[in-house]
Amino acid sequence: MKSNRKRNSKWIAGTVVLGCFVMLATACSSGTGKELGGPGGRETVNKPDKTITVINEPVQKNVKLTVSGITTIDNARGMNFIGDGKLIISRPNKDVEPIQGEGEKVQPNNIYLYDLQTKKAEALAPASENQGFSEVSPDGKYLFYKMTEEATAFGRILNLETKQSVMLGKEPIDLSSGQWIDNSHVFFTTLSGKMIVADTDGNLKTIAQANGYIFTAAMGNDGIYYVTGDRMELYFQSLEEGTKPEKIAEGVEWIIPSPDLKQLAMVKKTSETVRELSVVDQKGKTLLKITKGTQIFGTRWSPDGTKLAYSLTSENSGDNGIFVADALTGETTSVLVEQAADTLNWDATGTKLVTSTYKEDQFRTSIISLN
């Protein structure tokens, strides 16, 4: 879990040198000046001298989100849904050689494909190494995951059909980093501040470089959002060659683009003990304030961009656990009274959530069904 990430006071806000990457600029471009910024009713209209946000009243359906069931898997760290009825998990592999843990030998955690109906699990890349923190490509054919050694991680891409994997360089990468930008390219950051795009053959291209550690980064619409520096400064770097990074905000801990890349979920530190989750536009203007808490972690948009799932810890109000918010109205629903250990993930229909919690020295996966 990365909610308490190490912050070095010597890190400074970085400037970025952007490499030419025409394919990404084409893939991320919307080609329109009018943005449908939200589910059912928020429009952002860009004018030469200003941006106008219009809220159109959504059709009232009077349907409140409810939890219809929760399925659990013990001793498993659930990460991603695959197709209909299968899940990527990480759990100890007893069939490989143990590795050195803290003072003793332990069985390494490997990635598995778990069938929710038969409850059987297949090791996808069995090895005497710890594996996890995965993201599935949009077409479900590839898996980006990390091989970890203590607090150090290295990226890999696994072909889910052939079960062959490729290494993504030898440079350590951030545990929470990894975003598929199409079916064959994944974006991630290294501990040295590089922003990299890799293809499924293992070819790497550094498209930007920050002058310092990157706390979080994501590919947005025609550019990259990244957070760096003592003040946790959020920058946007256009993919146009020769452009300089634009500072958007300070005190930002997480930035999560919506599926259409036209809005951002932002977790901002407003005081030493308070974080705030908001929906903002591409320039950082607040469109909707969702919640406040001591820690906000694991935020994920639903596939259609209508909902936001997040894990909340609140020392003052007593609101703790996993919540789902309507991304237009801000109405929230508690779905699990436990904190997430990893980023939350939706299934393709937006009706199920997978989360992992840690209790009694092991992970447990919960699959939350919503209606």
mmCIF file with all atom_site columns, C-alpha atoms in Angstrom, residues 24-195:
data_model
loop_
_atom_site.group_PDB
_atom_site.id
_atom_site.type_symbol
_atom_site.label_atom_id
_atom_site.label_alt_id
_atom_site.label_comp_id
_atom_site.label_asym_id
_atom_site.label_entity_id
_atom_site.label_seq_id
_atom_site.pdbx_PDB_ins_code
_atom_site.Cartn_x
_atom_site.Cartn_y
_atom_site.Cartn_z
_atom_site.occupancy
_atom_site.B_iso_or_equiv
_atom_site.pdbx_formal_charge
_atom_site.auth_seq_id
_atom_site.auth_comp_id
_atom_site.auth_asym_id
_atom_site.auth_atom_id
_atom_site.pdbx_PDB_model_num
ATOM 1   C CA . LEU A 1 24  ? 0.723   8.757   -28.396 1.00 0.00 ? 24  LEU A CA 1
ATOM 2   C CA . ALA A 1 25  ? -0.271  12.250  -29.423 1.00 0.00 ? 25  ALA A CA 1
ATOM 3   C CA . THR A 1 26  ? -2.577  10.747  -32.039 1.00 0.00 ? 26  THR A CA 1
ATOM 4   C CA . ALA A 1 27  ? -3.989  8.102   -29.706 1.00 0.00 ? 27  ALA A CA 1
ATOM 5   C CA . CYS A 1 28  ? -4.749  10.570  -26.893 1.00 0.00 ? 28  CYS A CA 1
ATOM 6   C CA . SER A 1 29  ? -6.151  13.404  -28.996 1.00 0.00 ? 29  SER A CA 1
ATOM 7   C CA . SER A 1 30  ? -9.910  13.964  -28.777 1.00 0.00 ? 30  SER A CA 1
ATOM 8   C CA . GLY A 1 31  ? -10.132 16.098  -31.920 1.00 0.00 ? 31  GLY A CA 1
ATOM 9   C CA . THR A 1 32  ? -13.001 18.181  -30.518 1.00 0.00 ? 32  THR A CA 1
ATOM 10  C CA . GLY A 1 33  ? -13.358 21.455  -28.683 1.00 0.00 ? 33  GLY A CA 1
ATOM 11  C CA . LYS A 1 34  ? -16.489 20.395  -26.809 1.00 0.00 ? 34  LYS A CA 1
ATOM 12  C CA . GLU A 1 35  ? -16.089 17.961  -23.946 1.00 0.00 ? 35  GLU A CA 1
ATOM 13  C CA . LEU A 1 36  ? -18.762 15.834  -22.400 1.00 0.00 ? 36  LEU A CA 1
ATOM 14  C CA . GLY A 1 37  ? -17.102 16.078  -19.031 1.00 0.00 ? 37  GLY A CA 1
ATOM 15  C CA . GLY A 1 38  ? -19.320 13.886  -16.929 1.00 0.00 ? 38  GLY A CA 1
ATOM 16  C CA . PRO A 1 39  ? -21.968 11.225  -16.753 1.00 0.00 ? 39  PRO A CA 1
ATOM 17  C CA . GLY A 1 40  ? -25.315 12.377  -18.049 1.00 0.00 ? 40  GLY A CA 1
ATOM 18  C CA . GLY A 1 41  ? -24.968 16.101  -17.705 1.00 0.00 ? 41  GLY A CA 1
ATOM 19  C CA . ARG A 1 42  ? -21.689 18.009  -17.299 1.00 0.00 ? 42  ARG A CA 1
ATOM 20  C CA . GLU A 1 43  ? -20.379 19.769  -20.401 1.00 0.00 ? 43  GLU A CA 1
ATOM 21  C CA . THR A 1 44  ? -17.131 21.696  -20.633 1.00 0.00 ? 44  THR A CA 1
ATOM 22  C CA . VAL A 1 45  ? -17.018 24.115  -23.552 1.00 0.00 ? 45  VAL A CA 1
ATOM 23  C CA . ASN A 1 46  ? -13.585 25.524  -24.385 1.00 0.00 ? 46  ASN A CA 1
ATOM 24  C CA . LYS A 1 47  ? -13.535 29.132  -25.657 1.00 0.00 ? 47  LYS A CA 1
ATOM 25  C CA . PRO A 1 48  ? -10.417 31.032  -26.774 1.00 0.00 ? 48  PRO A CA 1
ATOM 26  C CA . ASP A 1 49  ? -10.379 33.152  -23.603 1.00 0.00 ? 49  ASP A CA 1
ATOM 27  C CA . LYS A 1 50  ? -12.199 30.993  -21.058 1.00 0.00 ? 50  LYS A CA 1
ATOM 28  C CA . THR A 1 51  ? -13.708 27.638  -20.168 1.00 0.00 ? 51  THR A CA 1
ATOM 29  C CA . ILE A 1 52  ? -17.446 27.323  -19.479 1.00 0.00 ? 52  ILE A CA 1
ATOM 30  C CA . THR A 1 53  ? -18.850 24.406  -17.512 1.00 0.00 ? 53  THR A CA 1
ATOM 31  C CA . VAL A 1 54  ? -22.560 23.713  -18.011 1.00 0.00 ? 54  VAL A CA 1
ATOM 32  C CA . ILE A 1 55  ? -24.494 21.355  -15.764 1.00 0.00 ? 55  ILE A CA 1
ATOM 33  C CA . ASN A 1 56  ? -27.476 19.768  -17.505 1.00 0.00 ? 56  ASN A CA 1
ATOM 34  C CA . GLU A 1 57  ? -29.910 18.151  -15.095 1.00 0.00 ? 57  GLU A CA 1
ATOM 35  C CA . PRO A 1 58  ? -29.754 14.355  -15.455 1.00 0.00 ? 58  PRO A CA 1
ATOM 36  C CA . VAL A 1 59  ? -32.882 12.290  -15.772 1.00 0.00 ? 59  VAL A CA 1
ATOM 37  C CA . GLN A 1 60  ? -33.990 11.364  -12.271 1.00 0.00 ? 60  GLN A CA 1
ATOM 38  C CA . LYS A 1 61  ? -34.337 7.611   -11.952 1.00 0.00 ? 61  LYS A CA 1
ATOM 39  C CA . ASN A 1 62  ? -34.711 7.475   -8.148  1.00 0.00 ? 62  ASN A CA 1
ATOM 40  C CA . VAL A 1 63  ? -32.481 4.397   -8.050  1.00 0.00 ? 63  VAL A CA 1
ATOM 41  C CA . LYS A 1 64  ? -30.046 4.224   -5.140  1.00 0.00 ? 64  LYS A CA 1
ATOM 42  C CA . LEU A 1 65  ? -26.903 2.128   -5.400  1.00 0.00 ? 65  LEU A CA 1
ATOM 43  C CA . THR A 1 66  ? -27.046 -0.944  -3.176  1.00 0.00 ? 66  THR A CA 1
ATOM 44  C CA . VAL A 1 67  ? -24.820 -3.925  -2.390  1.00 0.00 ? 67  VAL A CA 1
ATOM 45  C CA . SER A 1 68  ? -26.400 -7.175  -3.568  1.00 0.00 ? 68  SER A CA 1
ATOM 46  C CA . GLY A 1 69  ? -23.658 -9.502  -2.331  1.00 0.00 ? 69  GLY A CA 1
ATOM 47  C CA . ILE A 1 70  ? -20.026 -9.935  -1.290  1.00 0.00 ? 70  ILE A CA 1
ATOM 48  C CA . THR A 1 71  ? -17.874 -12.941 -2.195  1.00 0.00 ? 71  THR A CA 1
ATOM 49  C CA . THR A 1 72  ? -14.550 -13.470 -0.427  1.00 0.00 ? 72  THR A CA 1
ATOM 50  C CA . ILE A 1 73  ? -11.388 -15.400 -1.315  1.00 0.00 ? 73  ILE A CA 1
ATOM 51  C CA . ASP A 1 74  ? -9.006  -16.116 1.568   1.00 0.00 ? 74  ASP A CA 1
ATOM 52  C CA . ASN A 1 75  ? -5.227  -15.876 1.278   1.00 0.00 ? 75  ASN A CA 1
ATOM 53  C CA . ALA A 1 76  ? -5.490  -13.998 -2.031  1.00 0.00 ? 76  ALA A CA 1
ATOM 54  C CA . ARG A 1 77  ? -4.796  -10.482 -3.191  1.00 0.00 ? 77  ARG A CA 1
ATOM 55  C CA . GLY A 1 78  ? -7.414  -9.736  -5.861  1.00 0.00 ? 78  GLY A CA 1
ATOM 56  C CA . MET A 1 79  ? -6.386  -7.317  -8.582  1.00 0.00 ? 79  MET A CA 1
ATOM 57  C CA . ASN A 1 80  ? -8.196  -7.465  -11.946 1.00 0.00 ? 80  ASN A CA 1
ATOM 58  C CA . PHE A 1 81  ? -11.270 -8.994  -13.548 1.00 0.00 ? 81  PHE A CA 1
ATOM 59  C CA . ILE A 1 82  ? -10.632 -10.976 -16.735 1.00 0.00 ? 82  ILE A CA 1
ATOM 60  C CA . GLY A 1 83  ? -13.596 -11.550 -19.012 1.00 0.00 ? 83  GLY A CA 1
ATOM 61  C CA . ASP A 1 84  ? -16.658 -13.089 -17.431 1.00 0.00 ? 84  ASP A CA 1
ATOM 62  C CA . GLY A 1 85  ? -16.105 -14.908 -14.162 1.00 0.00 ? 85  GLY A CA 1
ATOM 63  C CA . LYS A 1 86  ? -12.316 -14.838 -13.800 1.00 0.00 ? 86  LYS A CA 1
ATOM 64  C CA . LEU A 1 87  ? -9.960  -12.807 -11.676 1.00 0.00 ? 87  LEU A CA 1
ATOM 65  C CA . ILE A 1 88  ? -6.237  -12.062 -11.482 1.00 0.00 ? 88  ILE A CA 1
ATOM 66  C CA . ILE A 1 89  ? -5.007  -12.676 -7.936  1.00 0.00 ? 89  ILE A CA 1
ATOM 67  C CA . SER A 1 90  ? -1.678  -12.951 -6.163  1.00 0.00 ? 90  SER A CA 1
ATOM 68  C CA . ARG A 1 91  ? -1.064  -15.605 -3.510  1.00 0.00 ? 91  ARG A CA 1
ATOM 69  C CA . PRO A 1 92  ? 1.789   -17.757 -2.135  1.00 0.00 ? 92  PRO A CA 1
ATOM 70  C CA . ASN A 1 93  ? 2.900   -20.446 -4.573  1.00 0.00 ? 93  ASN A CA 1
ATOM 71  C CA . LYS A 1 94  ? 3.714   -23.621 -2.684  1.00 0.00 ? 94  LYS A CA 1
ATOM 72  C CA . ASP A 1 95  ? 4.975   -25.382 -5.818  1.00 0.00 ? 95  ASP A CA 1
ATOM 73  C CA . VAL A 1 96  ? 8.135   -23.283 -6.307  1.00 0.00 ? 96  VAL A CA 1
ATOM 74  C CA . GLU A 1 97  ? 11.299  -22.875 -4.278  1.00 0.00 ? 97  GLU A CA 1
ATOM 75  C CA . PRO A 1 98  ? 10.951  -20.578 -1.243  1.00 0.00 ? 98  PRO A CA 1
ATOM 76  C CA . ILE A 1 99  ? 12.721  -17.228 -1.141  1.00 0.00 ? 99  ILE A CA 1
ATOM 77  C CA . GLN A 1 100 ? 14.389  -15.369 1.682   1.00 0.00 ? 100 GLN A CA 1
ATOM 78  C CA . GLY A 1 101 ? 11.956  -13.289 3.719   1.00 0.00 ? 101 GLY A CA 1
ATOM 79  C CA . GLU A 1 102 ? 12.455  -11.316 6.911   1.00 0.00 ? 102 GLU A CA 1
ATOM 80  C CA . GLY A 1 103 ? 14.583  -13.742 8.848   1.00 0.00 ? 103 GLY A CA 1
ATOM 81  C CA . GLU A 1 104 ? 13.126  -16.897 7.285   1.00 0.00 ? 104 GLU A CA 1
ATOM 82  C CA . LYS A 1 105 ? 12.334  -18.645 4.036   1.00 0.00 ? 105 LYS A CA 1
ATOM 83  C CA . VAL A 1 106 ? 8.846   -17.984 2.641   1.00 0.00 ? 106 VAL A CA 1
ATOM 84  C CA . GLN A 1 107 ? 6.827   -19.051 -0.373  1.00 0.00 ? 107 GLN A CA 1
ATOM 85  C CA . PRO A 1 108 ? 6.777   -16.276 -2.972  1.00 0.00 ? 108 PRO A CA 1
ATOM 86  C CA . ASN A 1 109 ? 3.536   -14.625 -4.072  1.00 0.00 ? 109 ASN A CA 1
ATOM 87  C CA . ASN A 1 110 ? 2.813   -15.415 -7.728  1.00 0.00 ? 110 ASN A CA 1
ATOM 88  C CA . ILE A 1 111 ? 0.059   -14.180 -10.030 1.00 0.00 ? 111 ILE A CA 1
ATOM 89  C CA . TYR A 1 112 ? -2.827  -16.602 -10.710 1.00 0.00 ? 112 TYR A CA 1
ATOM 90  C CA . LEU A 1 113 ? -5.913  -16.739 -12.887 1.00 0.00 ? 113 LEU A CA 1
ATOM 91  C CA . TYR A 1 114 ? -8.776  -17.583 -10.532 1.00 0.00 ? 114 TYR A CA 1
ATOM 92  C CA . ASP A 1 115 ? -12.072 -19.017 -11.766 1.00 0.00 ? 115 ASP A CA 1
ATOM 93  C CA . LEU A 1 116 ? -14.922 -17.626 -9.660  1.00 0.00 ? 116 LEU A CA 1
ATOM 94  C CA . GLN A 1 117 ? -17.201 -20.557 -10.516 1.00 0.00 ? 117 GLN A CA 1
ATOM 95  C CA . THR A 1 118 ? -14.884 -23.532 -9.997  1.00 0.00 ? 118 THR A CA 1
ATOM 96  C CA . LYS A 1 119 ? -12.730 -21.723 -7.400  1.00 0.00 ? 119 LYS A CA 1
ATOM 97  C CA . LYS A 1 120 ? -9.625  -23.137 -9.063  1.00 0.00 ? 120 LYS A CA 1
ATOM 98  C CA . ALA A 1 121 ? -6.490  -21.062 -9.611  1.00 0.00 ? 121 ALA A CA 1
ATOM 99  C CA . GLU A 1 122 ? -3.807  -21.417 -12.300 1.00 0.00 ? 122 GLU A CA 1
ATOM 100 C CA . ALA A 1 123 ? -0.337  -19.934 -11.805 1.00 0.00 ? 123 ALA A CA 1
ATOM 101 C CA . LEU A 1 124 ? 0.358   -17.746 -14.833 1.00 0.00 ? 124 LEU A CA 1
ATOM 102 C CA . ALA A 1 125 ? 4.120   -17.279 -14.490 1.00 0.00 ? 125 ALA A CA 1
ATOM 103 C CA . PRO A 1 126 ? 5.316   -19.628 -11.727 1.00 0.00 ? 126 PRO A CA 1
ATOM 104 C CA . ALA A 1 127 ? 8.705   -18.607 -10.366 1.00 0.00 ? 127 ALA A CA 1
ATOM 105 C CA . SER A 1 128 ? 10.623  -18.163 -7.126  1.00 0.00 ? 128 SER A CA 1
ATOM 106 C CA . GLU A 1 129 ? 9.904   -14.420 -7.026  1.00 0.00 ? 129 GLU A CA 1
ATOM 107 C CA . ASN A 1 130 ? 7.199   -12.131 -5.707  1.00 0.00 ? 130 ASN A CA 1
ATOM 108 C CA . GLN A 1 131 ? 4.730   -10.901 -8.348  1.00 0.00 ? 131 GLN A CA 1
ATOM 109 C CA . GLY A 1 132 ? 1.766   -8.546  -8.216  1.00 0.00 ? 132 GLY A CA 1
ATOM 110 C CA . PHE A 1 133 ? 0.394   -5.009  -8.775  1.00 0.00 ? 133 PHE A CA 1
ATOM 111 C CA . SER A 1 134 ? -1.070  -5.882  -12.159 1.00 0.00 ? 134 SER A CA 1
ATOM 112 C CA . GLU A 1 135 ? -3.166  -4.138  -14.822 1.00 0.00 ? 135 GLU A CA 1
ATOM 113 C CA . VAL A 1 136 ? -4.940  -5.915  -17.698 1.00 0.00 ? 136 VAL A CA 1
ATOM 114 C CA . SER A 1 137 ? -4.824  -4.535  -21.242 1.00 0.00 ? 137 SER A CA 1
ATOM 115 C CA . PRO A 1 138 ? -8.185  -3.255  -22.583 1.00 0.00 ? 138 PRO A CA 1
ATOM 116 C CA . ASP A 1 139 ? -8.591  -6.289  -24.862 1.00 0.00 ? 139 ASP A CA 1
ATOM 117 C CA . GLY A 1 140 ? -7.749  -8.708  -22.038 1.00 0.00 ? 140 GLY A CA 1
ATOM 118 C CA . LYS A 1 141 ? -4.819  -10.269 -23.890 1.00 0.00 ? 141 LYS A CA 1
ATOM 119 C CA . TYR A 1 142 ? -1.876  -8.920  -21.856 1.00 0.00 ? 142 TYR A CA 1
ATOM 120 C CA . LEU A 1 143 ? -1.028  -8.361  -18.217 1.00 0.00 ? 143 LEU A CA 1
ATOM 121 C CA . PHE A 1 144 ? 1.340   -5.667  -16.966 1.00 0.00 ? 144 PHE A CA 1
ATOM 122 C CA . TYR A 1 145 ? 2.704   -6.685  -13.574 1.00 0.00 ? 145 TYR A CA 1
ATOM 123 C CA . LYS A 1 146 ? 5.659   -6.175  -11.267 1.00 0.00 ? 146 LYS A CA 1
ATOM 124 C CA . MET A 1 147 ? 8.301   -8.529  -9.968  1.00 0.00 ? 147 MET A CA 1
ATOM 125 C CA . THR A 1 148 ? 9.235   -7.245  -6.530  1.00 0.00 ? 148 THR A CA 1
ATOM 126 C CA . GLU A 1 149 ? 12.349  -7.553  -4.398  1.00 0.00 ? 149 GLU A CA 1
ATOM 127 C CA . GLU A 1 150 ? 11.596  -6.072  -0.975  1.00 0.00 ? 150 GLU A CA 1
ATOM 128 C CA . ALA A 1 151 ? 10.546  -2.458  -1.803  1.00 0.00 ? 151 ALA A CA 1
ATOM 129 C CA . THR A 1 152 ? 11.943  -2.552  -5.353  1.00 0.00 ? 152 THR A CA 1
ATOM 130 C CA . ALA A 1 153 ? 9.822   -3.419  -8.387  1.00 0.00 ? 153 ALA A CA 1
ATOM 131 C CA . PHE A 1 154 ? 10.565  -4.252  -12.021 1.00 0.00 ? 154 PHE A CA 1
ATOM 132 C CA . GLY A 1 155 ? 7.997   -4.197  -14.814 1.00 0.00 ? 155 GLY A CA 1
ATOM 133 C CA . ARG A 1 156 ? 6.941   -7.097  -17.014 1.00 0.00 ? 156 ARG A CA 1
ATOM 134 C CA . ILE A 1 157 ? 4.265   -7.815  -19.615 1.00 0.00 ? 157 ILE A CA 1
ATOM 135 C CA . LEU A 1 158 ? 2.703   -11.280 -19.817 1.00 0.00 ? 158 LEU A CA 1
ATOM 136 C CA . ASN A 1 159 ? 0.949   -12.641 -22.902 1.00 0.00 ? 159 ASN A CA 1
ATOM 137 C CA . LEU A 1 160 ? -2.082  -14.333 -21.345 1.00 0.00 ? 160 LEU A CA 1
ATOM 138 C CA . GLU A 1 161 ? -2.472  -16.753 -24.259 1.00 0.00 ? 161 GLU A CA 1
ATOM 139 C CA . THR A 1 162 ? 1.115   -17.975 -24.626 1.00 0.00 ? 162 THR A CA 1
ATOM 140 C CA . LYS A 1 163 ? 2.073   -17.376 -20.966 1.00 0.00 ? 163 LYS A CA 1
ATOM 141 C CA . GLN A 1 164 ? 5.322   -15.798 -22.194 1.00 0.00 ? 164 GLN A CA 1
ATOM 142 C CA . SER A 1 165 ? 6.542   -12.651 -20.448 1.00 0.00 ? 165 SER A CA 1
ATOM 143 C CA . VAL A 1 166 ? 8.992   -9.895  -21.372 1.00 0.00 ? 166 VAL A CA 1
ATOM 144 C CA . MET A 1 167 ? 11.028  -7.711  -19.018 1.00 0.00 ? 167 MET A CA 1
ATOM 145 C CA . LEU A 1 168 ? 10.594  -3.957  -19.264 1.00 0.00 ? 168 LEU A CA 1
ATOM 146 C CA . GLY A 1 169 ? 14.170  -2.878  -18.703 1.00 0.00 ? 169 GLY A CA 1
ATOM 147 C CA . LYS A 1 170 ? 16.315  -3.217  -15.602 1.00 0.00 ? 170 LYS A CA 1
ATOM 148 C CA . GLU A 1 171 ? 15.458  0.073   -13.929 1.00 0.00 ? 171 GLU A CA 1
ATOM 149 C CA . PRO A 1 172 ? 13.282  -0.031  -10.761 1.00 0.00 ? 172 PRO A CA 1
ATOM 150 C CA . ILE A 1 173 ? 9.781   1.331   -11.227 1.00 0.00 ? 173 ILE A CA 1
ATOM 151 C CA . ASP A 1 174 ? 7.082   2.656   -8.933  1.00 0.00 ? 174 ASP A CA 1
ATOM 152 C CA . LEU A 1 175 ? 4.837   -0.025  -7.399  1.00 0.00 ? 175 LEU A CA 1
ATOM 153 C CA . SER A 1 176 ? 1.594   1.849   -8.062  1.00 0.00 ? 176 SER A CA 1
ATOM 154 C CA . SER A 1 177 ? 2.538   2.959   -11.568 1.00 0.00 ? 177 SER A CA 1
ATOM 155 C CA . GLY A 1 178 ? 1.020   1.405   -14.685 1.00 0.00 ? 178 GLY A CA 1
ATOM 156 C CA . GLN A 1 179 ? -1.626  2.524   -17.182 1.00 0.00 ? 179 GLN A CA 1
ATOM 157 C CA . TRP A 1 180 ? -2.580  0.868   -20.453 1.00 0.00 ? 180 TRP A CA 1
ATOM 158 C CA . ILE A 1 181 ? -3.039  3.565   -23.110 1.00 0.00 ? 181 ILE A CA 1
ATOM 159 C CA . ASP A 1 182 ? -4.194  1.116   -25.796 1.00 0.00 ? 182 ASP A CA 1
ATOM 160 C CA . ASN A 1 183 ? -4.146  -2.659  -26.346 1.00 0.00 ? 183 ASN A CA 1
ATOM 161 C CA . SER A 1 184 ? -0.392  -2.855  -26.889 1.00 0.00 ? 184 SER A CA 1
ATOM 162 C CA . HIS A 1 185 ? 1.242   0.025   -24.967 1.00 0.00 ? 185 HIS A CA 1
ATOM 163 C CA . VAL A 1 186 ? 1.556   0.662   -21.250 1.00 0.00 ? 186 VAL A CA 1
ATOM 164 C CA . PHE A 1 187 ? 2.706   3.851   -19.482 1.00 0.00 ? 187 PHE A CA 1
ATOM 165 C CA . PHE A 1 188 ? 4.707   3.796   -16.235 1.00 0.00 ? 188 PHE A CA 1
ATOM 166 C CA . THR A 1 189 ? 7.315   5.759   -14.262 1.00 0.00 ? 189 THR A CA 1
ATOM 167 C CA . THR A 1 190 ? 10.701  4.812   -12.823 1.00 0.00 ? 190 THR A CA 1
ATOM 168 C CA . LEU A 1 191 ? 12.123  5.745   -9.432  1.00 0.00 ? 191 LEU A CA 1
ATOM 169 C CA . SER A 1 192 ? 14.555  8.077   -11.204 1.00 0.00 ? 192 SER A CA 1
ATOM 170 C CA . GLY A 1 193 ? 11.748  10.178  -12.686 1.00 0.00 ? 193 GLY A CA 1
ATOM 171 C CA . LYS A 1 194 ? 11.507  8.749   -16.184 1.00 0.00 ? 194 LYS A CA 1
ATOM 172 C CA . MET A 1 195 ? 8.092   8.506   -17.856 1.00 0.00 ? 195 MET A CA 1
#
